[in-house]
PDB file of C-alpha atoms and ligand atoms in Angstrom:
ATOM      1  CA  MET A 110     102.383 232.055 -64.764  1.00 92.00           C
ATOM      2  CA  SER A 111     102.003 235.534 -66.431  1.00 98.00           C
ATOM      3  CA  THR A 112     103.946 236.870 -69.758  1.00 98.00           C
ATOM      4  CA  VAL A 113     105.879 239.639 -70.299  1.00 99.00           C
ATOM      5  CA  VAL A 114     107.179 241.785 -73.452  1.00 99.00           C
ATOM      6  CA  ILE A 115     109.527 244.646 -72.589  1.00 98.00           C
ATOM      7  CA  THR A 116     111.710 246.849 -74.907  1.00 98.00           C
ATOM      8  CA  GLY A 117     114.532 248.655 -73.780  1.00 98.00           C
ATOM      9  CA  ALA A 118     115.177 245.696 -71.280  1.00 98.00           C
ATOM     10  CA  ASN A 119     119.185 246.442 -71.355  1.00 97.00           C
ATOM     11  CA  ARG A 120     119.816 249.136 -68.663  1.00 97.00           C
ATOM     12  CA  GLY A 121     117.650 251.969 -66.754  1.00 98.00           C
ATOM     13  CA  LEU A 122     113.788 251.316 -65.943  1.00 98.00           C
ATOM     14  CA  GLY A 123     113.623 248.372 -68.479  1.00 98.00           C
ATOM     15  CA  LEU A 124     116.520 246.495 -66.564  1.00 98.00           C
ATOM     16  CA  ALA A 125     114.762 247.124 -63.505  1.00 98.00           C
ATOM     17  CA  HIS A 126     111.305 245.755 -64.242  1.00 98.00           C
ATOM     18  CA  VAL A 127     113.257 243.084 -65.425  1.00 98.00           C
ATOM     19  CA  ARG A 128     114.816 242.102 -62.579  1.00 98.00           C
ATOM     20  CA  ARG A 129     111.561 242.371 -60.476  1.00 98.00           C
ATOM     21  CA  PHE A 130     109.274 240.573 -63.195  1.00 98.00           C
ATOM     22  CA  THR A 131     111.258 237.935 -63.025  1.00 98.00           C
ATOM     23  CA  GLU A 132     112.193 237.685 -59.472  1.00 98.00           C
ATOM     24  CA  ARG A 133     108.063 237.652 -59.697  1.00 98.00           C
ATOM     25  CA  GLY A 134     108.408 234.151 -61.719  1.00 98.00           C
ATOM     26  CA  TRP A 135     106.919 235.746 -65.097  1.00 98.00           C
ATOM     27  CA  ARG A 136     107.910 234.526 -68.586  1.00 98.00           C
ATOM     28  CA  VAL A 137     110.160 237.446 -69.152  1.00 98.00           C
ATOM     29  CA  PHE A 138     111.270 238.258 -72.989  1.00 98.00           C
ATOM     30  CA  ALA A 139     113.286 241.241 -73.163  1.00 98.00           C
ATOM     31  CA  GLY A 140     114.069 243.444 -76.289  1.00 98.00           C
ATOM     32  CA  ARG A 141     117.756 245.279 -76.140  1.00 97.00           C
ATOM     33  CA  ARG A 142     119.185 246.848 -79.575  1.00 97.00           C
ATOM     34  CA  ALA A 143     122.048 244.962 -80.823  1.00 94.00           C
ATOM     35  CA  GLY A 144     125.340 246.257 -80.057  1.00 93.00           C
ATOM     36  CA  SER A 145     124.843 248.219 -77.522  1.00 94.00           C
ATOM     37  CA  PRO A 146     125.566 246.888 -73.721  1.00 92.00           C
ATOM     38  CA  ALA A 147     123.997 244.211 -72.104  1.00 90.00           C
ATOM     39  CA  ASP A 148     126.274 242.440 -69.745  1.00 94.00           C
ATOM     40  CA  ALA A 149     123.658 243.156 -66.836  1.00 96.00           C
ATOM     41  CA  LEU A 150     120.791 241.441 -68.499  1.00 97.00           C
ATOM     42  CA  HIS A 151     122.975 238.140 -70.372  1.00 96.00           C
ATOM     43  CA  ALA A 152     123.710 237.843 -66.647  1.00 96.00           C
ATOM     44  CA  LEU A 153     120.402 237.925 -65.635  1.00 97.00           C
ATOM     45  CA  ALA A 154     119.267 235.654 -68.289  1.00 96.00           C
ATOM     46  CA  GLN A 155     121.969 233.092 -67.310  1.00 96.00           C
ATOM     47  CA  GLU A 156     120.501 232.738 -64.043  1.00 96.00           C
ATOM     48  CA  ALA A 157     116.688 233.152 -64.726  1.00 96.00           C
ATOM     49  CA  GLU A 158     115.342 230.104 -67.007  1.00 96.00           C
ATOM     50  CA  ASN A 159     111.936 232.867 -67.114  1.00 97.00           C
ATOM     51  CA  LEU A 160     114.001 235.272 -69.086  1.00 98.00           C
ATOM     52  CA  SER A 161     114.523 235.362 -72.446  1.00 98.00           C
ATOM     53  CA  VAL A 162     116.402 238.239 -74.623  1.00 97.00           C
ATOM     54  CA  PHE A 163     115.405 238.969 -77.951  1.00 97.00           C
ATOM     55  CA  ASP A 164     116.778 241.748 -80.189  1.00 97.00           C
ATOM     56  CA  TYR A 165     114.641 244.622 -81.165  1.00 98.00           C
ATOM     57  CA  ASP A 166     115.816 248.510 -82.432  1.00 98.00           C
ATOM     58  CA  ALA A 167     112.996 250.912 -82.366  1.00 98.00           C
ATOM     59  CA  ALA A 168     114.205 252.795 -85.741  1.00 98.00           C
ATOM     60  CA  ASP A 169     113.662 249.631 -87.382  1.00 98.00           C
ATOM     61  CA  GLN A 170     110.340 249.577 -89.807  1.00 97.00           C
ATOM     62  CA  SER A 171     111.409 245.535 -89.617  1.00 98.00           C
ATOM     63  CA  ALA A 172     111.865 245.004 -86.377  1.00 98.00           C
ATOM     64  CA  PRO A 173     107.500 244.482 -85.469  1.00 98.00           C
ATOM     65  CA  ALA A 174     107.522 241.419 -87.783  1.00 98.00           C
ATOM     66  CA  ALA A 175     111.282 239.973 -86.592  1.00 98.00           C
ATOM     67  CA  VAL A 176     109.762 239.929 -82.750  1.00 98.00           C
ATOM     68  CA  LYS A 177     106.570 238.908 -84.265  1.00 98.00           C
ATOM     69  CA  ALA A 178     108.572 235.673 -85.872  1.00 98.00           C
ATOM     70  CA  VAL A 179     110.400 235.006 -82.508  1.00 97.00           C
ATOM     71  CA  LEU A 180     107.078 234.996 -80.013  1.00 98.00           C
ATOM     72  CA  GLY A 181     105.021 233.022 -82.305  1.00 98.00           C
ATOM     73  CA  ASP A 182     101.628 232.675 -80.899  1.00 98.00           C
ATOM     74  CA  GLU A 183     103.154 232.829 -77.774  1.00 98.00           C
ATOM     75  CA  PRO A 184     100.258 234.883 -75.353  1.00 98.00           C
ATOM     76  CA  ILE A 185     101.538 237.825 -73.916  1.00 98.00           C
ATOM     77  CA  ASP A 186      99.909 239.222 -70.678  1.00 99.00           C
ATOM     78  CA  VAL A 187     101.830 242.778 -70.850  1.00 99.00           C
ATOM     79  CA  LEU A 188     103.355 244.223 -73.831  1.00 99.00           C
ATOM     80  CA  PHE A 189     105.429 246.865 -72.209  1.00 99.00           C
ATOM     81  CA  ASN A 190     106.717 249.595 -74.595  1.00 99.00           C
ATOM     82  CA  ASN A 191     109.650 250.951 -72.280  1.00 98.00           C
ATOM     83  CA  ALA A 192     112.733 251.983 -75.281  1.00 98.00           C
ATOM     84  CA  GLY A 193     112.682 255.517 -75.774  1.00 98.00           C
ATOM     85  CA  ALA A 194     114.995 258.688 -76.251  1.00 98.00           C
ATOM     86  CA  SER A 195     114.923 262.483 -75.430  1.00 98.00           C
ATOM     87  CA  ASN A 196     116.928 263.523 -78.657  1.00 98.00           C
ATOM     88  CA  VAL A 197     117.328 260.614 -81.467  1.00 97.00           C
ATOM     89  CA  GLY A 198     118.445 263.361 -83.999  1.00 94.00           C
ATOM     90  CA  ALA A 199     120.920 266.701 -83.668  1.00 97.00           C
ATOM     91  CA  GLY A 200     120.428 269.592 -82.124  1.00 98.00           C
ATOM     92  CA  GLY A 201     118.656 270.704 -78.720  1.00 98.00           C
ATOM     93  CA  GLN A 202     115.088 271.040 -77.097  1.00 98.00           C
ATOM     94  CA  GLY A 203     114.731 274.906 -77.069  1.00 98.00           C
ATOM     95  CA  LEU A 204     113.029 276.978 -79.485  1.00 98.00           C
ATOM     96  CA  ASP A 205     116.991 278.182 -80.795  1.00 98.00           C
ATOM     97  CA  ASP A 206     118.398 275.157 -81.138  1.00 98.00           C
ATOM     98  CA  VAL A 207     115.835 272.332 -81.901  1.00 98.00           C
ATOM     99  CA  GLU A 208     116.566 270.387 -85.277  1.00 98.00           C
ATOM    100  CA  ALA A 209     113.297 269.371 -87.732  1.00 98.00           C
ATOM    101  CA  ASP A 210     114.719 265.956 -88.246  1.00 98.00           C
ATOM    102  CA  ALA A 211     115.717 265.569 -85.147  1.00 98.00           C
ATOM    103  CA  ILE A 212     111.630 265.976 -83.933  1.00 98.00           C
ATOM    104  CA  THR A 213     110.687 263.745 -86.693  1.00 98.00           C
ATOM    105  CA  ALA A 214     113.051 260.730 -85.592  1.00 98.00           C
ATOM    106  CA  THR A 215     112.203 260.835 -81.930  1.00 98.00           C
ATOM    107  CA  ILE A 216     108.934 260.729 -82.548  1.00 98.00           C
ATOM    108  CA  GLY A 217     109.601 257.633 -84.953  1.00 98.00           C
ATOM    109  CA  VAL A 218     111.511 256.036 -81.491  1.00 98.00           C
ATOM    110  CA  ASN A 219     108.935 256.802 -79.099  1.00 99.00           C
ATOM    111  CA  ALA A 220     105.400 257.048 -80.657  1.00 99.00           C
ATOM    112  CA  VAL A 221     105.008 255.595 -84.202  1.00 98.00           C
ATOM    113  CA  ALA A 222     107.789 252.203 -82.768  1.00 99.00           C
ATOM    114  CA  PRO A 223     105.674 251.422 -79.844  1.00 99.00           C
ATOM    115  CA  LEU A 224     102.158 251.387 -82.482  1.00 99.00           C
ATOM    116  CA  MET A 225     103.892 249.225 -85.248  1.00 98.00           C
ATOM    117  CA  LEU A 226     105.083 246.656 -81.938  1.00 99.00           C
ATOM    118  CA  THR A 227     101.781 246.725 -80.807  1.00 99.00           C
ATOM    119  CA  ARG A 228      99.871 246.047 -84.022  1.00 98.00           C
ATOM    120  CA  ALA A 229     102.346 243.167 -84.612  1.00 98.00           C
ATOM    121  CA  LEU A 230     101.611 241.403 -81.271  1.00 99.00           C
ATOM    122  CA  ILE A 231      98.261 241.989 -80.945  1.00 98.00           C
ATOM    123  CA  ASP A 232      97.209 238.207 -81.179  1.00 98.00           C
ATOM    124  CA  ASN A 233      98.840 237.695 -79.068  1.00 98.00           C
ATOM    125  CA  VAL A 234      98.153 240.139 -76.388  1.00 99.00           C
ATOM    126  CA  ALA A 235      94.767 239.597 -76.972  1.00 98.00           C
ATOM    127  CA  ALA A 236      95.222 235.589 -76.548  1.00 98.00           C
ATOM    128  CA  SER A 237      96.800 236.379 -72.539  1.00 98.00           C
ATOM    129  CA  GLU A 238      94.685 236.579 -69.623  1.00 98.00           C
ATOM    130  CA  LYS A 239      95.409 240.193 -68.936  1.00 98.00           C
ATOM    131  CA  ARG A 240      95.515 241.787 -71.915  1.00 98.00           C
ATOM    132  CA  ILE A 241      97.855 244.698 -71.005  1.00 99.00           C
ATOM    133  CA  VAL A 242      99.446 246.916 -73.488  1.00 99.00           C
ATOM    134  CA  ALA A 243     101.777 249.560 -71.354  1.00 99.00           C
ATOM    135  CA  ASN A 244     103.268 252.454 -72.909  1.00 99.00           C
ATOM    136  CA  GLN A 245     106.278 254.330 -71.130  1.00 99.00           C
ATOM    137  CA  SER A 246     105.271 257.832 -71.487  1.00 98.00           C
ATOM    138  CA  SER A 247     106.428 261.257 -69.602  1.00 98.00           C
ATOM    139  CA  LEU A 248     104.570 263.434 -68.271  1.00 98.00           C
ATOM    140  CA  MET A 249     107.046 265.749 -70.340  1.00 98.00           C
ATOM    141  CA  GLY A 250     104.321 265.006 -72.986  1.00 98.00           C
ATOM    142  CA  SER A 251     101.404 266.179 -71.384  1.00 98.00           C
ATOM    143  CA  ILE A 252      99.622 269.509 -72.984  1.00 98.00           C
ATOM    144  CA  GLY A 253      97.868 270.220 -69.716  1.00 98.00           C
ATOM    145  CA  ASP A 254     101.024 270.017 -67.473  1.00 98.00           C
ATOM    146  CA  ASN A 255     103.232 271.685 -69.651  1.00 98.00           C
ATOM    147  CA  GLY A 256     103.660 275.220 -67.661  1.00 97.00           C
ATOM    148  CA  MET A 257     107.834 275.563 -69.178  1.00 97.00           C
ATOM    149  CA  GLY A 258     107.704 275.353 -72.571  1.00 98.00           C
ATOM    150  CA  GLY A 259     110.513 273.993 -74.840  1.00 98.00           C
ATOM    151  CA  GLY A 260     111.415 270.403 -75.400  1.00 98.00           C
ATOM    152  CA  TYR A 261     110.270 270.305 -78.312  1.00 98.00           C
ATOM    153  CA  VAL A 262     111.645 266.939 -79.435  1.00 98.00           C
ATOM    154  CA  TYR A 263     110.572 264.722 -76.244  1.00 98.00           C
ATOM    155  CA  ARG A 264     107.388 266.165 -75.379  1.00 98.00           C
ATOM    156  CA  THR A 265     106.208 266.001 -78.974  1.00 98.00           C
ATOM    157  CA  SER A 266     107.049 262.484 -79.145  1.00 99.00           C
ATOM    158  CA  LYS A 267     105.698 261.961 -75.914  1.00 99.00           C
ATOM    159  CA  THR A 268     102.458 263.624 -76.906  1.00 99.00           C
ATOM    160  CA  ALA A 269     102.284 261.483 -79.847  1.00 99.00           C
ATOM    161  CA  LEU A 270     102.252 258.232 -77.986  1.00 99.00           C
ATOM    162  CA  ASN A 271      99.729 259.352 -75.681  1.00 99.00           C
ATOM    163  CA  MET A 272      97.591 260.023 -78.550  1.00 98.00           C
ATOM    164  CA  ILE A 273      98.320 256.999 -80.218  1.00 99.00           C
ATOM    165  CA  THR A 274      97.629 254.980 -76.637  1.00 99.00           C
ATOM    166  CA  ARG A 275      94.001 256.578 -76.584  1.00 98.00           C
ATOM    167  CA  SER A 276      93.401 255.239 -80.306  1.00 98.00           C
ATOM    168  CA  LEU A 277      94.247 252.096 -79.347  1.00 99.00           C
ATOM    169  CA  ALA A 278      92.517 252.336 -75.982  1.00 98.00           C
ATOM    170  CA  ARG A 279      89.281 252.744 -78.258  1.00 98.00           C
ATOM    171  CA  ASP A 280      90.098 250.404 -81.167  1.00 98.00           C
ATOM    172  CA  LEU A 281      91.223 247.467 -79.088  1.00 98.00           C
ATOM    173  CA  SER A 282      88.346 247.895 -76.675  1.00 98.00           C
ATOM    174  CA  GLY A 283      86.202 245.079 -78.154  1.00 98.00           C
ATOM    175  CA  ARG A 284      89.037 242.586 -77.815  1.00 98.00           C
ATOM    176  CA  GLY A 285      89.105 243.644 -74.430  1.00 98.00           C
ATOM    177  CA  VAL A 286      92.675 244.690 -74.149  1.00 98.00           C
ATOM    178  CA  ILE A 287      93.296 247.253 -72.124  1.00 99.00           C
ATOM    179  CA  VAL A 288      95.997 250.541 -72.905  1.00 99.00           C
ATOM    180  CA  VAL A 289      97.291 252.753 -70.887  1.00 99.00           C
ATOM    181  CA  ALA A 290     100.039 255.321 -70.649  1.00 99.00           C
ATOM    182  CA  LEU A 291     102.526 255.599 -67.582  1.00 99.00           C
ATOM    183  CA  HIS A 292     104.762 258.230 -66.212  1.00 99.00           C
ATOM    184  CA  PRO A 293     107.537 256.516 -64.291  1.00 99.00           C
ATOM    185  CA  GLY A 294     108.451 259.715 -62.043  1.00 98.00           C
ATOM    186  CA  TRP A 295     111.225 261.241 -62.342  1.00 98.00           C
ATOM    187  CA  VAL A 296     113.866 258.424 -61.826  1.00 98.00           C
ATOM    188  CA  LYS A 297     117.742 258.332 -61.236  1.00 98.00           C
ATOM    189  CA  THR A 298     119.051 256.410 -64.750  1.00 98.00           C
ATOM    190  CA  ASP A 299     120.623 257.267 -67.623  1.00 97.00           C
ATOM    191  CA  MET A 300     117.799 259.360 -68.896  1.00 98.00           C
ATOM    192  CA  GLY A 301     117.065 260.586 -65.554  1.00 98.00           C
ATOM    193  CA  GLY A 302     120.377 261.705 -64.208  1.00 98.00           C
ATOM    194  CA  GLU A 303     121.860 261.926 -60.779  1.00 97.00           C
ATOM    195  CA  ARG A 304     119.740 264.570 -59.659  1.00 98.00           C
ATOM    196  CA  ALA A 305     116.239 262.548 -59.827  1.00 98.00           C
ATOM    197  CA  PRO A 306     114.454 262.047 -57.063  1.00 98.00           C
ATOM    198  CA  LEU A 307     113.221 259.099 -57.353  1.00 98.00           C
ATOM    199  CA  SER A 308     115.242 255.744 -57.258  1.00 98.00           C
ATOM    200  CA  GLN A 309     114.233 252.881 -59.779  1.00 98.00           C
ATOM    201  CA  ASP A 310     113.487 250.138 -57.488  1.00 98.00           C
ATOM    202  CA  GLU A 311     110.375 252.883 -56.152  1.00 98.00           C
ATOM    203  CA  SER A 312     109.510 253.482 -59.471  1.00 98.00           C
ATOM    204  CA  ILE A 313     109.304 250.137 -60.943  1.00 98.00           C
ATOM    205  CA  ALA A 314     107.450 248.615 -57.636  1.00 98.00           C
ATOM    206  CA  GLY A 315     104.699 251.438 -58.330  1.00 98.00           C
ATOM    207  CA  GLN A 316     104.397 250.892 -62.140  1.00 98.00           C
ATOM    208  CA  GLN A 317     103.886 246.630 -61.349  1.00 98.00           C
ATOM    209  CA  SER A 318     101.702 247.166 -58.695  1.00 98.00           C
ATOM    210  CA  LEU A 319      99.343 249.922 -61.091  1.00 98.00           C
ATOM    211  CA  ILE A 320      99.825 246.968 -63.477  1.00 98.00           C
ATOM    212  CA  ASP A 321      98.547 244.028 -61.503  1.00 98.00           C
ATOM    213  CA  GLY A 322      95.155 246.546 -60.472  1.00 98.00           C
ATOM    214  CA  LEU A 323      94.288 248.039 -64.270  1.00 98.00           C
ATOM    215  CA  THR A 324      90.680 247.197 -64.899  1.00 98.00           C
ATOM    216  CA  ALA A 325      88.822 247.465 -68.190  1.00 98.00           C
ATOM    217  CA  ASP A 326      87.903 250.958 -66.508  1.00 98.00           C
ATOM    218  CA  SER A 327      91.662 252.057 -66.509  1.00 98.00           C
ATOM    219  CA  SER A 328      91.843 251.758 -70.400  1.00 98.00           C
ATOM    220  CA  GLY A 329      92.724 254.592 -72.246  1.00 98.00           C
ATOM    221  CA  ARG A 330      93.903 256.822 -69.112  1.00 98.00           C
ATOM    222  CA  PHE A 331      97.890 258.326 -68.180  1.00 98.00           C
ATOM    223  CA  PHE A 332      98.803 257.205 -64.943  1.00 99.00           C
ATOM    224  CA  ASN A 333     101.873 258.403 -62.139  1.00 98.00           C
ATOM    225  CA  TYR A 334     103.827 255.782 -61.280  1.00 98.00           C
ATOM    226  CA  ASP A 335     101.974 255.621 -57.684  1.00 98.00           C
ATOM    227  CA  GLY A 336      98.585 255.251 -59.521  1.00 98.00           C
ATOM    228  CA  LYS A 337      97.741 259.118 -59.885  1.00 98.00           C
ATOM    229  CA  GLU A 338      95.808 260.132 -62.872  1.00 98.00           C
ATOM    230  CA  LEU A 339      97.558 262.812 -65.220  1.00 98.00           C
ATOM    231  CA  PRO A 340      96.061 265.054 -67.296  1.00 98.00           C
ATOM    232  CA  TRP A 341      96.801 264.298 -70.986  1.00 98.00           C
TER     233      TRP A 341
HETATM  234  N1  NAP B 243     114.250 258.055 -66.246  1.00 94.54           N
HETATM  235  C1  NAP B 243     112.986 259.084 -66.366  1.00 94.54           C
HETATM  236  O1  NAP B 243     112.748 260.124 -65.233  1.00 94.54           O
HETATM  237  C2  NAP B 243     112.004 258.702 -67.288  1.00 94.54           C
HETATM  238  C3  NAP B 243     111.026 259.764 -66.832  1.00 94.54           C
HETATM  239  C4  NAP B 243     109.558 259.701 -67.922  1.00 94.54           C
HETATM  240  C5  NAP B 243     109.759 258.813 -68.947  1.00 94.54           C
HETATM  241  N2  NAP B 243     111.058 258.294 -68.973  1.00 94.54           N
HETATM  242  C6  NAP B 243     110.907 257.033 -70.051  1.00 94.54           C
HETATM  243  O2  NAP B 243     111.375 255.660 -69.692  1.00 94.54           O
HETATM  244  C7  NAP B 243     111.705 254.852 -70.951  1.00 94.54           C
HETATM  245  C8  NAP B 243     112.970 253.962 -69.771  1.00 94.54           C
HETATM  246  O3  NAP B 243     113.377 255.289 -69.598  1.00 94.54           O
HETATM  247  P1  NAP B 243     115.006 255.122 -68.667  1.00 94.54           P
HETATM  248  O4  NAP B 243     115.014 256.410 -68.033  1.00 94.54           O
HETATM  249  O5  NAP B 243     115.152 253.904 -68.756  1.00 94.54           O
HETATM  250  O6  NAP B 243     116.449 255.644 -70.104  1.00 94.54           O
HETATM  251  P2  NAP B 243     117.570 255.255 -70.235  1.00 94.54           P
HETATM  252  O7  NAP B 243     118.590 254.823 -68.726  1.00 94.54           O
HETATM  253  O8  NAP B 243     118.108 256.108 -71.288  1.00 94.54           O
HETATM  254  O9  NAP B 243     117.318 253.587 -70.842  1.00 94.54           O
HETATM  255  C9  NAP B 243     116.672 254.098 -72.478  1.00 94.54           C
HETATM  256  C10 NAP B 243     116.540 252.499 -72.527  1.00 94.54           C
HETATM  257  O10 NAP B 243     115.736 252.536 -73.975  1.00 94.54           O
HETATM  258  C11 NAP B 243     116.394 252.078 -75.096  1.00 94.54           C
HETATM  259  N3  NAP B 243     116.177 252.735 -76.364  1.00 94.54           N
HETATM  260  C12 NAP B 243     116.566 253.673 -76.459  1.00 94.54           C
HETATM  261  N4  NAP B 243     116.646 253.731 -78.171  1.00 94.54           N
HETATM  262  C13 NAP B 243     116.162 252.677 -78.563  1.00 94.54           C
HETATM  263  C14 NAP B 243     116.006 252.049 -79.735  1.00 94.54           C
HETATM  264  N5  NAP B 243     115.778 253.002 -81.323  1.00 94.54           N
HETATM  265  N6  NAP B 243     115.419 251.115 -79.869  1.00 94.54           N
HETATM  266  C15 NAP B 243     115.797 250.115 -79.162  1.00 94.54           C
HETATM  267  N7  NAP B 243     115.390 250.507 -77.528  1.00 94.54           N
HETATM  268  C16 NAP B 243     115.848 251.927 -77.068  1.00 94.54           C
HETATM  269  C17 NAP B 243     117.966 252.441 -74.550  1.00 94.54           C
HETATM  270  O11 NAP B 243     118.612 251.030 -75.084  1.00 94.54           O
HETATM  271  P3  NAP B 243     120.081 251.479 -75.487  1.00 94.54           P
HETATM  272  O12 NAP B 243     120.995 251.151 -74.409  1.00 94.54           O
HETATM  273  O13 NAP B 243     120.329 250.630 -76.969  1.00 94.54           O
HETATM  274  O14 NAP B 243     120.756 252.479 -75.849  1.00 94.54           O
HETATM  275  C18 NAP B 243     117.781 251.775 -73.205  1.00 94.54           C
HETATM  276  O15 NAP B 243     117.634 250.300 -73.392  1.00 94.54           O
HETATM  277  C19 NAP B 243     112.079 255.871 -71.935  1.00 94.54           C
HETATM  278  O16 NAP B 243     110.698 255.402 -72.917  1.00 94.54           O
HETATM  279  C20 NAP B 243     111.844 257.170 -71.156  1.00 94.54           C
HETATM  280  O17 NAP B 243     111.120 258.439 -72.574  1.00 94.54           O
HETATM  281  C21 NAP B 243     111.860 257.698 -68.304  1.00 94.54           C
END
């Protein structure tokens, strides 16, 4: 049985991934921020013996050590750093209304937190069969794809996550760990909004089939939900 640890699992793409991994018979550890509504996740955990819920706040620097204490030496086939926010602070995304503190705080949640959680759990990942770290990035973080400008807070945080992904891939290749950045597509969630063309099911089915097919050669690369490679 494979094991996945996924953050931001109480709603949106994280919850959809939890549902599907659980149905597929994986052992699932689902991180959610204490105090956030998580009724659907807890209801699922009541029914599924292979699902456990743990507290995880990406803005809390003590969180990685606490998660490590919960997981102990459990091998983790896939560490899925999914939790993310478009703007943790005040202000907007544009040149006129962006606020400096918002950029820093959002980089903390979207990029630094995945790095620190990965470091805390790396022995668990390296001890598993699949040895995968999947970082939920965004095409908005691609420098090569940025034809529109703006998006200073969110774009910058996901670009930072992309660079972290590439460095982790290089640093961990000797341990056989595969590290990838993923773009889920533009998906109907609280973040993606109603106008998004993709359903959660389409996105997460694509992402899970992509994860199933990853090889050592995939490490350090950036993939769309449908398997297409994306420009950094
Ligand atoms: N939807 C899209 O079109 C799209 C496109 C590209 C990339 N993405 C990425 O996909 C991931 C999931 O997005 P989504 O669309 O499912 O968004 P969502 O519906 O807004 O869900 C975001 C999830 O991240 C969690 N989260 C936010 N800040 C957190 C923190 N400080 N600590 C722990 N958890 C935190 C939220 O928990 P709370 O309930 O506690 O807030 C929630 O579970 C994100 O990384 C996002 O950037 C989404």
